[in-house]
């Protein structure tokens, strides 16, 4: 029987409980789910390095046998072909996500008609959650409980402290 291999692409800077909710749902639907971090060396203003993002995602998905974590550079459709993937998983939280997601899905379909984009909704409690908002809350020392796993919260607190120390000229190591 045909195996359904899905790619769940994103920046994951950092992974949130919303992403994890989608991974939990996706791994029940697909035979294999590859969580793939998009690398963009030209404009990389990420809070976390690729290695840190991979490490956090691997730790948070270790319990799922059919989930792997990887990264890719360039077009998502080329990466799908390379991985023999037949689906792309994307989350839609609210109507505001729809326009951009539709544009991406249709453009991807034009480039590679054999790959279907599948949209899933995370639990309602994560419908207002994004990595950008999480980074902002962390930057101002706000509460992160329920938004990201404890491990990610620790990474965020440490990175914010490092950035603060660097800004005021205190060595951290
Ligand atoms: O987490 P994000 O930032 O919403 O993820 C966006 C991502 C990485 C899925 C998207 O930018 C992407 O697919 N980038 C790879 C380059 C590509 O294929 N671009 C054409 C999309 S139509």
mmCIF file with all atom_site columns, C-alpha atoms and ligand atoms in Angstrom:
data_model
loop_
_atom_site.group_PDB
_atom_site.id
_atom_site.type_symbol
_atom_site.label_atom_id
_atom_site.label_alt_id
_atom_site.label_comp_id
_atom_site.label_asym_id
_atom_site.label_entity_id
_atom_site.label_seq_id
_atom_site.pdbx_PDB_ins_code
_atom_site.Cartn_x
_atom_site.Cartn_y
_atom_site.Cartn_z
_atom_site.occupancy
_atom_site.B_iso_or_equiv
_atom_site.pdbx_formal_charge
_atom_site.auth_seq_id
_atom_site.auth_comp_id
_atom_site.auth_asym_id
_atom_site.auth_atom_id
_atom_site.pdbx_PDB_model_num
ATOM   1   C CA  . UNK A 1 1   ? 0.000  0.000  0.000  1.00 0.00 ? 1   UNK A CA  1
ATOM   2   C CA  . UNK A 1 2   ? 1.152  3.533  -0.756 1.00 0.00 ? 2   UNK A CA  1
ATOM   3   C CA  . UNK A 1 3   ? 2.920  5.219  2.123  1.00 0.00 ? 3   UNK A CA  1
ATOM   4   C CA  . UNK A 1 4   ? 1.989  8.807  2.874  1.00 0.00 ? 4   UNK A CA  1
ATOM   5   C CA  . UNK A 1 5   ? 5.104  10.795 3.690  1.00 0.00 ? 5   UNK A CA  1
ATOM   6   C CA  . UNK A 1 6   ? 4.386  14.328 4.843  1.00 0.00 ? 6   UNK A CA  1
ATOM   7   C CA  . UNK A 1 7   ? 6.703  17.263 5.372  1.00 0.00 ? 7   UNK A CA  1
ATOM   8   C CA  . UNK A 1 8   ? 5.842  19.772 8.087  1.00 0.00 ? 8   UNK A CA  1
ATOM   9   C CA  . UNK A 1 9   ? 7.980  22.790 7.107  1.00 0.00 ? 9   UNK A CA  1
ATOM   10  C CA  . UNK A 1 10  ? 8.565  25.945 9.078  1.00 0.00 ? 10  UNK A CA  1
ATOM   11  C CA  . UNK A 1 11  ? 10.982 28.231 10.864 1.00 0.00 ? 11  UNK A CA  1
ATOM   12  C CA  . UNK A 1 12  ? 10.318 26.784 14.347 1.00 0.00 ? 12  UNK A CA  1
ATOM   13  C CA  . UNK A 1 13  ? 12.140 29.678 16.033 1.00 0.00 ? 13  UNK A CA  1
ATOM   14  C CA  . UNK A 1 14  ? 11.363 28.243 18.546 1.00 0.00 ? 14  UNK A CA  1
ATOM   15  C CA  . UNK A 1 15  ? 8.945  25.298 18.459 1.00 0.00 ? 15  UNK A CA  1
ATOM   16  C CA  . UNK A 1 16  ? 5.739  26.132 20.368 1.00 0.00 ? 16  UNK A CA  1
ATOM   17  C CA  . UNK A 1 17  ? 2.976  24.035 21.898 1.00 0.00 ? 17  UNK A CA  1
ATOM   18  C CA  . UNK A 1 18  ? 0.921  24.912 18.812 1.00 0.00 ? 18  UNK A CA  1
ATOM   19  C CA  . UNK A 1 19  ? 3.506  23.285 16.524 1.00 0.00 ? 19  UNK A CA  1
ATOM   20  C CA  . UNK A 1 20  ? 3.639  20.244 18.814 1.00 0.00 ? 20  UNK A CA  1
ATOM   21  C CA  . UNK A 1 21  ? -0.138 19.978 18.802 1.00 0.00 ? 21  UNK A CA  1
ATOM   22  C CA  . UNK A 1 22  ? -0.016 19.825 15.007 1.00 0.00 ? 22  UNK A CA  1
ATOM   23  C CA  . UNK A 1 23  ? 2.789  17.239 15.038 1.00 0.00 ? 23  UNK A CA  1
ATOM   24  C CA  . UNK A 1 24  ? 0.694  15.052 17.402 1.00 0.00 ? 24  UNK A CA  1
ATOM   25  C CA  . UNK A 1 25  ? -2.249 15.275 15.027 1.00 0.00 ? 25  UNK A CA  1
ATOM   26  C CA  . UNK A 1 26  ? -0.149 14.835 11.873 1.00 0.00 ? 26  UNK A CA  1
ATOM   27  C CA  . UNK A 1 27  ? 1.722  11.746 13.016 1.00 0.00 ? 27  UNK A CA  1
ATOM   28  C CA  . UNK A 1 28  ? -1.592 9.926  13.487 1.00 0.00 ? 28  UNK A CA  1
ATOM   29  C CA  . UNK A 1 29  ? -2.639 10.722 9.939  1.00 0.00 ? 29  UNK A CA  1
ATOM   30  C CA  . UNK A 1 30  ? 0.566  10.109 7.971  1.00 0.00 ? 30  UNK A CA  1
ATOM   31  C CA  . UNK A 1 31  ? 2.851  7.070  7.783  1.00 0.00 ? 31  UNK A CA  1
ATOM   32  C CA  . UNK A 1 32  ? 5.888  9.321  8.156  1.00 0.00 ? 32  UNK A CA  1
ATOM   33  C CA  . UNK A 1 33  ? 6.117  12.940 9.207  1.00 0.00 ? 33  UNK A CA  1
ATOM   34  C CA  . UNK A 1 34  ? 9.301  14.913 8.577  1.00 0.00 ? 34  UNK A CA  1
ATOM   35  C CA  . UNK A 1 35  ? 9.476  18.164 10.530 1.00 0.00 ? 35  UNK A CA  1
ATOM   36  C CA  . UNK A 1 36  ? 11.714 20.285 8.314  1.00 0.00 ? 36  UNK A CA  1
ATOM   37  C CA  . UNK A 1 37  ? 13.313 23.557 9.360  1.00 0.00 ? 37  UNK A CA  1
ATOM   38  C CA  . UNK A 1 38  ? 13.798 25.969 6.466  1.00 0.00 ? 38  UNK A CA  1
ATOM   39  C CA  . UNK A 1 39  ? 17.354 27.313 6.312  1.00 0.00 ? 39  UNK A CA  1
ATOM   40  C CA  . UNK A 1 40  ? 17.840 30.747 4.885  1.00 0.00 ? 40  UNK A CA  1
ATOM   41  C CA  . UNK A 1 41  ? 21.523 31.683 5.208  1.00 0.00 ? 41  UNK A CA  1
ATOM   42  C CA  . UNK A 1 42  ? 21.023 34.988 3.368  1.00 0.00 ? 42  UNK A CA  1
ATOM   43  C CA  . UNK A 1 43  ? 18.591 36.550 5.802  1.00 0.00 ? 43  UNK A CA  1
ATOM   44  C CA  . UNK A 1 44  ? 19.068 34.780 9.052  1.00 0.00 ? 44  UNK A CA  1
ATOM   45  C CA  . UNK A 1 45  ? 17.821 36.846 11.934 1.00 0.00 ? 45  UNK A CA  1
ATOM   46  C CA  . UNK A 1 46  ? 16.667 33.808 13.917 1.00 0.00 ? 46  UNK A CA  1
ATOM   47  C CA  . UNK A 1 47  ? 16.814 33.871 17.703 1.00 0.00 ? 47  UNK A CA  1
ATOM   48  C CA  . UNK A 1 48  ? 18.041 30.272 17.754 1.00 0.00 ? 48  UNK A CA  1
ATOM   49  C CA  . UNK A 1 49  ? 20.634 28.621 15.519 1.00 0.00 ? 49  UNK A CA  1
ATOM   50  C CA  . UNK A 1 50  ? 19.575 25.774 13.259 1.00 0.00 ? 50  UNK A CA  1
ATOM   51  C CA  . UNK A 1 51  ? 21.320 23.299 15.585 1.00 0.00 ? 51  UNK A CA  1
ATOM   52  C CA  . UNK A 1 52  ? 19.437 24.639 18.624 1.00 0.00 ? 52  UNK A CA  1
ATOM   53  C CA  . UNK A 1 53  ? 16.100 24.458 16.808 1.00 0.00 ? 53  UNK A CA  1
ATOM   54  C CA  . UNK A 1 54  ? 16.813 20.890 15.668 1.00 0.00 ? 54  UNK A CA  1
ATOM   55  C CA  . UNK A 1 55  ? 17.836 19.906 19.219 1.00 0.00 ? 55  UNK A CA  1
ATOM   56  C CA  . UNK A 1 56  ? 14.626 21.319 20.734 1.00 0.00 ? 56  UNK A CA  1
ATOM   57  C CA  . UNK A 1 57  ? 12.409 19.694 18.094 1.00 0.00 ? 57  UNK A CA  1
ATOM   58  C CA  . UNK A 1 58  ? 14.175 16.335 18.416 1.00 0.00 ? 58  UNK A CA  1
ATOM   59  C CA  . UNK A 1 59  ? 13.765 16.358 22.186 1.00 0.00 ? 59  UNK A CA  1
ATOM   60  C CA  . UNK A 1 60  ? 10.079 17.221 21.922 1.00 0.00 ? 60  UNK A CA  1
ATOM   61  C CA  . UNK A 1 61  ? 9.268  14.602 19.243 1.00 0.00 ? 61  UNK A CA  1
ATOM   62  C CA  . UNK A 1 62  ? 11.482 11.718 20.444 1.00 0.00 ? 62  UNK A CA  1
ATOM   63  C CA  . UNK A 1 63  ? 8.410  9.784  21.658 1.00 0.00 ? 63  UNK A CA  1
ATOM   64  C CA  . UNK A 1 64  ? 6.966  9.476  18.118 1.00 0.00 ? 64  UNK A CA  1
ATOM   65  C CA  . UNK A 1 65  ? 8.390  6.603  16.065 1.00 0.00 ? 65  UNK A CA  1
ATOM   66  C CA  . UNK A 1 66  ? 7.241  7.995  12.718 1.00 0.00 ? 66  UNK A CA  1
ATOM   67  C CA  . UNK A 1 67  ? 8.455  11.586 13.235 1.00 0.00 ? 67  UNK A CA  1
ATOM   68  C CA  . UNK A 1 68  ? 11.919 12.781 12.184 1.00 0.00 ? 68  UNK A CA  1
ATOM   69  C CA  . UNK A 1 69  ? 13.486 16.233 12.281 1.00 0.00 ? 69  UNK A CA  1
ATOM   70  C CA  . UNK A 1 70  ? 15.502 17.623 9.394  1.00 0.00 ? 70  UNK A CA  1
ATOM   71  C CA  . UNK A 1 71  ? 16.330 20.911 7.658  1.00 0.00 ? 71  UNK A CA  1
ATOM   72  C CA  . UNK A 1 72  ? 16.281 22.069 4.060  1.00 0.00 ? 72  UNK A CA  1
ATOM   73  C CA  . UNK A 1 73  ? 17.506 24.920 1.939  1.00 0.00 ? 73  UNK A CA  1
ATOM   74  C CA  . UNK A 1 74  ? 15.864 26.248 -1.207 1.00 0.00 ? 74  UNK A CA  1
ATOM   75  C CA  . UNK A 1 75  ? 12.451 25.325 -2.538 1.00 0.00 ? 75  UNK A CA  1
ATOM   76  C CA  . UNK A 1 76  ? 10.192 23.205 -0.386 1.00 0.00 ? 76  UNK A CA  1
ATOM   77  C CA  . UNK A 1 77  ? 8.948  21.337 -3.472 1.00 0.00 ? 77  UNK A CA  1
ATOM   78  C CA  . UNK A 1 78  ? 12.495 20.251 -4.366 1.00 0.00 ? 78  UNK A CA  1
ATOM   79  C CA  . UNK A 1 79  ? 12.920 18.978 -0.834 1.00 0.00 ? 79  UNK A CA  1
ATOM   80  C CA  . UNK A 1 80  ? 9.602  17.077 -1.088 1.00 0.00 ? 80  UNK A CA  1
ATOM   81  C CA  . UNK A 1 81  ? 10.796 15.391 -4.289 1.00 0.00 ? 81  UNK A CA  1
ATOM   82  C CA  . UNK A 1 82  ? 14.120 14.506 -2.647 1.00 0.00 ? 82  UNK A CA  1
ATOM   83  C CA  . UNK A 1 83  ? 12.285 12.923 0.309  1.00 0.00 ? 83  UNK A CA  1
ATOM   84  C CA  . UNK A 1 84  ? 9.620  11.218 -1.879 1.00 0.00 ? 84  UNK A CA  1
ATOM   85  C CA  . UNK A 1 85  ? 7.006  13.113 0.122  1.00 0.00 ? 85  UNK A CA  1
ATOM   86  C CA  . UNK A 1 86  ? 3.457  13.280 -1.166 1.00 0.00 ? 86  UNK A CA  1
ATOM   87  C CA  . UNK A 1 87  ? 2.066  15.808 1.314  1.00 0.00 ? 87  UNK A CA  1
ATOM   88  C CA  . UNK A 1 88  ? 2.921  19.050 3.074  1.00 0.00 ? 88  UNK A CA  1
ATOM   89  C CA  . UNK A 1 89  ? 1.357  19.727 6.445  1.00 0.00 ? 89  UNK A CA  1
ATOM   90  C CA  . UNK A 1 90  ? 0.585  23.310 7.453  1.00 0.00 ? 90  UNK A CA  1
ATOM   91  C CA  . UNK A 1 91  ? -1.373 24.689 10.383 1.00 0.00 ? 91  UNK A CA  1
ATOM   92  C CA  . UNK A 1 92  ? -4.142 27.240 10.036 1.00 0.00 ? 92  UNK A CA  1
ATOM   93  C CA  . UNK A 1 93  ? -4.955 29.076 13.251 1.00 0.00 ? 93  UNK A CA  1
ATOM   94  C CA  . UNK A 1 94  ? -7.294 31.790 12.089 1.00 0.00 ? 94  UNK A CA  1
ATOM   95  C CA  . UNK A 1 95  ? -8.731 33.337 8.917  1.00 0.00 ? 95  UNK A CA  1
ATOM   96  C CA  . UNK A 1 96  ? -5.726 35.688 8.859  1.00 0.00 ? 96  UNK A CA  1
ATOM   97  C CA  . UNK A 1 97  ? -3.431 32.730 8.094  1.00 0.00 ? 97  UNK A CA  1
ATOM   98  C CA  . UNK A 1 98  ? -5.543 31.596 5.187  1.00 0.00 ? 98  UNK A CA  1
ATOM   99  C CA  . UNK A 1 99  ? -4.569 34.091 2.483  1.00 0.00 ? 99  UNK A CA  1
ATOM   100 C CA  . UNK A 1 100 ? -0.814 33.482 2.752  1.00 0.00 ? 100 UNK A CA  1
ATOM   101 C CA  . UNK A 1 101 ? -1.234 29.736 3.181  1.00 0.00 ? 101 UNK A CA  1
ATOM   102 C CA  . UNK A 1 102 ? -3.517 29.513 0.147  1.00 0.00 ? 102 UNK A CA  1
ATOM   103 C CA  . UNK A 1 103 ? -1.016 31.446 -1.971 1.00 0.00 ? 103 UNK A CA  1
ATOM   104 C CA  . UNK A 1 104 ? 1.825  29.173 -0.870 1.00 0.00 ? 104 UNK A CA  1
ATOM   105 C CA  . UNK A 1 105 ? -0.183 25.965 -1.337 1.00 0.00 ? 105 UNK A CA  1
ATOM   106 C CA  . UNK A 1 106 ? -1.323 26.929 -4.835 1.00 0.00 ? 106 UNK A CA  1
ATOM   107 C CA  . UNK A 1 107 ? 2.142  28.050 -5.906 1.00 0.00 ? 107 UNK A CA  1
ATOM   108 C CA  . UNK A 1 108 ? 3.626  24.831 -4.540 1.00 0.00 ? 108 UNK A CA  1
ATOM   109 C CA  . UNK A 1 109 ? 0.968  22.834 -6.395 1.00 0.00 ? 109 UNK A CA  1
ATOM   110 C CA  . UNK A 1 110 ? 1.802  24.672 -9.627 1.00 0.00 ? 110 UNK A CA  1
ATOM   111 C CA  . UNK A 1 111 ? 5.464  23.748 -9.180 1.00 0.00 ? 111 UNK A CA  1
ATOM   112 C CA  . UNK A 1 112 ? 4.816  20.149 -8.125 1.00 0.00 ? 112 UNK A CA  1
ATOM   113 C CA  . UNK A 1 113 ? 1.251  18.860 -8.700 1.00 0.00 ? 113 UNK A CA  1
ATOM   114 C CA  . UNK A 1 114 ? 2.002  15.469 -7.107 1.00 0.00 ? 114 UNK A CA  1
ATOM   115 C CA  . UNK A 1 115 ? 2.360  17.019 -3.626 1.00 0.00 ? 115 UNK A CA  1
ATOM   116 C CA  . UNK A 1 116 ? -0.827 17.918 -1.744 1.00 0.00 ? 116 UNK A CA  1
ATOM   117 C CA  . UNK A 1 117 ? -0.906 20.546 1.005  1.00 0.00 ? 117 UNK A CA  1
ATOM   118 C CA  . UNK A 1 118 ? -2.960 19.401 3.987  1.00 0.00 ? 118 UNK A CA  1
ATOM   119 C CA  . UNK A 1 119 ? -4.167 22.027 6.467  1.00 0.00 ? 119 UNK A CA  1
ATOM   120 C CA  . UNK A 1 120 ? -4.906 21.138 10.050 1.00 0.00 ? 120 UNK A CA  1
ATOM   121 C CA  . UNK A 1 121 ? -6.182 23.305 12.898 1.00 0.00 ? 121 UNK A CA  1
ATOM   122 C CA  . UNK A 1 122 ? -4.352 23.228 16.218 1.00 0.00 ? 122 UNK A CA  1
ATOM   123 C CA  . UNK A 1 123 ? -6.390 23.118 19.432 1.00 0.00 ? 123 UNK A CA  1
ATOM   124 C CA  . UNK A 1 124 ? -8.314 26.392 19.971 1.00 0.00 ? 124 UNK A CA  1
ATOM   125 C CA  . UNK A 1 125 ? -6.169 27.237 22.993 1.00 0.00 ? 125 UNK A CA  1
ATOM   126 C CA  . UNK A 1 126 ? -3.218 27.657 20.619 1.00 0.00 ? 126 UNK A CA  1
ATOM   127 C CA  . UNK A 1 127 ? -5.053 29.690 17.994 1.00 0.00 ? 127 UNK A CA  1
ATOM   128 C CA  . UNK A 1 128 ? -3.365 32.934 19.097 1.00 0.00 ? 128 UNK A CA  1
ATOM   129 C CA  . UNK A 1 129 ? 0.068  31.410 19.579 1.00 0.00 ? 129 UNK A CA  1
ATOM   130 C CA  . UNK A 1 130 ? 3.066  32.041 17.334 1.00 0.00 ? 130 UNK A CA  1
ATOM   131 C CA  . UNK A 1 131 ? 6.853  31.816 17.641 1.00 0.00 ? 131 UNK A CA  1
ATOM   132 C CA  . UNK A 1 132 ? 7.064  35.593 17.102 1.00 0.00 ? 132 UNK A CA  1
ATOM   133 C CA  . UNK A 1 133 ? 4.737  36.323 20.025 1.00 0.00 ? 133 UNK A CA  1
ATOM   134 C CA  . UNK A 1 134 ? 6.594  33.822 22.210 1.00 0.00 ? 134 UNK A CA  1
ATOM   135 C CA  . UNK A 1 135 ? 9.933  35.527 21.405 1.00 0.00 ? 135 UNK A CA  1
ATOM   136 C CA  . UNK A 1 136 ? 8.439  38.910 22.273 1.00 0.00 ? 136 UNK A CA  1
ATOM   137 C CA  . UNK A 1 137 ? 6.973  37.742 25.585 1.00 0.00 ? 137 UNK A CA  1
ATOM   138 C CA  . UNK A 1 138 ? 10.311 36.132 26.467 1.00 0.00 ? 138 UNK A CA  1
ATOM   139 C CA  . UNK A 1 139 ? 12.225 39.299 25.551 1.00 0.00 ? 139 UNK A CA  1
ATOM   140 C CA  . UNK A 1 140 ? 10.174 41.254 28.108 1.00 0.00 ? 140 UNK A CA  1
ATOM   141 C CA  . UNK A 1 141 ? 10.332 38.546 30.775 1.00 0.00 ? 141 UNK A CA  1
ATOM   142 C CA  . UNK A 1 142 ? 6.626  37.632 30.503 1.00 0.00 ? 142 UNK A CA  1
ATOM   143 C CA  . UNK A 1 143 ? 5.011  34.287 31.406 1.00 0.00 ? 143 UNK A CA  1
ATOM   144 C CA  . UNK A 1 144 ? 5.576  31.423 28.939 1.00 0.00 ? 144 UNK A CA  1
ATOM   145 C CA  . UNK A 1 145 ? 3.774  28.638 30.791 1.00 0.00 ? 145 UNK A CA  1
ATOM   146 C CA  . UNK A 1 146 ? 1.452  26.725 28.488 1.00 0.00 ? 146 UNK A CA  1
ATOM   147 C CA  . UNK A 1 147 ? 2.896  28.370 25.371 1.00 0.00 ? 147 UNK A CA  1
ATOM   148 C CA  . UNK A 1 148 ? 6.107  26.362 24.969 1.00 0.00 ? 148 UNK A CA  1
ATOM   149 C CA  . UNK A 1 149 ? 7.484  23.187 26.602 1.00 0.00 ? 149 UNK A CA  1
ATOM   150 C CA  . UNK A 1 150 ? 9.643  23.676 29.703 1.00 0.00 ? 150 UNK A CA  1
ATOM   151 C CA  . UNK A 1 151 ? 12.832 22.857 27.767 1.00 0.00 ? 151 UNK A CA  1
ATOM   152 C CA  . UNK A 1 152 ? 12.083 25.577 25.213 1.00 0.00 ? 152 UNK A CA  1
ATOM   153 C CA  . UNK A 1 153 ? 11.266 28.038 28.007 1.00 0.00 ? 153 UNK A CA  1
ATOM   154 C CA  . UNK A 1 154 ? 14.704 27.359 29.531 1.00 0.00 ? 154 UNK A CA  1
ATOM   155 C CA  . UNK A 1 155 ? 16.378 27.979 26.155 1.00 0.00 ? 155 UNK A CA  1
ATOM   156 C CA  . UNK A 1 156 ? 14.409 31.207 25.726 1.00 0.00 ? 156 UNK A CA  1
ATOM   157 C CA  . UNK A 1 157 ? 15.265 32.519 29.209 1.00 0.00 ? 157 UNK A CA  1
ATOM   158 C CA  . UNK A 1 158 ? 18.948 31.724 28.642 1.00 0.00 ? 158 UNK A CA  1
ATOM   159 C CA  . UNK A 1 159 ? 19.051 33.371 25.208 1.00 0.00 ? 159 UNK A CA  1
ATOM   160 C CA  . UNK A 1 160 ? 17.310 36.507 26.505 1.00 0.00 ? 160 UNK A CA  1
ATOM   161 C CA  . UNK A 1 161 ? 19.788 36.696 29.408 1.00 0.00 ? 161 UNK A CA  1
ATOM   162 C CA  . UNK A 1 162 ? 22.712 36.268 26.959 1.00 0.00 ? 162 UNK A CA  1
ATOM   163 C CA  . UNK A 1 163 ? 21.372 39.010 24.701 1.00 0.00 ? 163 UNK A CA  1
ATOM   164 C CA  . UNK A 1 164 ? 20.843 41.327 27.668 1.00 0.00 ? 164 UNK A CA  1
ATOM   165 C CA  . UNK A 1 165 ? 24.360 40.637 28.974 1.00 0.00 ? 165 UNK A CA  1
ATOM   166 C CA  . UNK A 1 166 ? 25.808 41.263 25.514 1.00 0.00 ? 166 UNK A CA  1
ATOM   167 C CA  . UNK A 1 167 ? 23.899 44.549 25.246 1.00 0.00 ? 167 UNK A CA  1
ATOM   168 C CA  . UNK A 1 168 ? 25.327 45.847 28.537 1.00 0.00 ? 168 UNK A CA  1
ATOM   169 C CA  . UNK A 1 169 ? 28.764 44.353 27.936 1.00 0.00 ? 169 UNK A CA  1
ATOM   170 C CA  . UNK A 1 170 ? 28.770 41.591 30.606 1.00 0.00 ? 170 UNK A CA  1
ATOM   171 C CA  . UNK A 1 171 ? 30.636 38.414 29.538 1.00 0.00 ? 171 UNK A CA  1
ATOM   172 C CA  . UNK A 1 172 ? 28.371 35.326 29.848 1.00 0.00 ? 172 UNK A CA  1
ATOM   173 C CA  . UNK A 1 173 ? 31.068 32.637 29.676 1.00 0.00 ? 173 UNK A CA  1
HETATM 174 O O1  . LIG B 2 .   ? 7.188  28.922 9.844  1.00 0.00 ? 1   LIG B O1  1
HETATM 175 P P1  . LIG B 2 .   ? 7.014  29.730 8.610  1.00 0.00 ? 1   LIG B P1  1
HETATM 176 O O2  . LIG B 2 .   ? 8.002  30.884 8.602  1.00 0.00 ? 1   LIG B O2  1
HETATM 177 O O3  . LIG B 2 .   ? 5.588  30.162 8.384  1.00 0.00 ? 1   LIG B O3  1
HETATM 178 O O4  . LIG B 2 .   ? 7.399  28.772 7.361  1.00 0.00 ? 1   LIG B O4  1
HETATM 179 C C1  . LIG B 2 .   ? 7.384  29.255 6.027  1.00 0.00 ? 1   LIG B C1  1
HETATM 180 C C2  . LIG B 2 .   ? 8.054  28.224 5.090  1.00 0.00 ? 1   LIG B C2  1
HETATM 181 C C3  . LIG B 2 .   ? 9.447  27.894 5.575  1.00 0.00 ? 1   LIG B C3  1
HETATM 182 C C4  . LIG B 2 .   ? 7.218  26.969 5.073  1.00 0.00 ? 1   LIG B C4  1
HETATM 183 C C5  . LIG B 2 .   ? 8.104  28.817 3.645  1.00 0.00 ? 1   LIG B C5  1
HETATM 184 O O5  . LIG B 2 .   ? 8.717  30.065 3.669  1.00 0.00 ? 1   LIG B O5  1
HETATM 185 C C6  . LIG B 2 .   ? 8.845  27.905 2.666  1.00 0.00 ? 1   LIG B C6  1
HETATM 186 O O6  . LIG B 2 .   ? 8.311  26.926 2.226  1.00 0.00 ? 1   LIG B O6  1
HETATM 187 N N1  . LIG B 2 .   ? 10.103 28.260 2.350  1.00 0.00 ? 1   LIG B N1  1
HETATM 188 C C7  . LIG B 2 .   ? 10.945 27.508 1.447  1.00 0.00 ? 1   LIG B C7  1
HETATM 189 C C8  . LIG B 2 .   ? 11.153 28.256 0.127  1.00 0.00 ? 1   LIG B C8  1
HETATM 190 C C9  . LIG B 2 .   ? 10.002 28.009 -0.832 1.00 0.00 ? 1   LIG B C9  1
HETATM 191 O O7  . LIG B 2 .   ? 9.727  26.903 -1.237 1.00 0.00 ? 1   LIG B O7  1
HETATM 192 N N2  . LIG B 2 .   ? 9.310  29.105 -1.209 1.00 0.00 ? 1   LIG B N2  1
HETATM 193 C C10 . LIG B 2 .   ? 8.185  29.086 -2.102 1.00 0.00 ? 1   LIG B C10 1
HETATM 194 C C11 . LIG B 2 .   ? 6.876  28.921 -1.365 1.00 0.00 ? 1   LIG B C11 1
HETATM 195 S S1  . LIG B 2 .   ? 5.507  29.070 -2.475 1.00 0.00 ? 1   LIG B S1  1
#
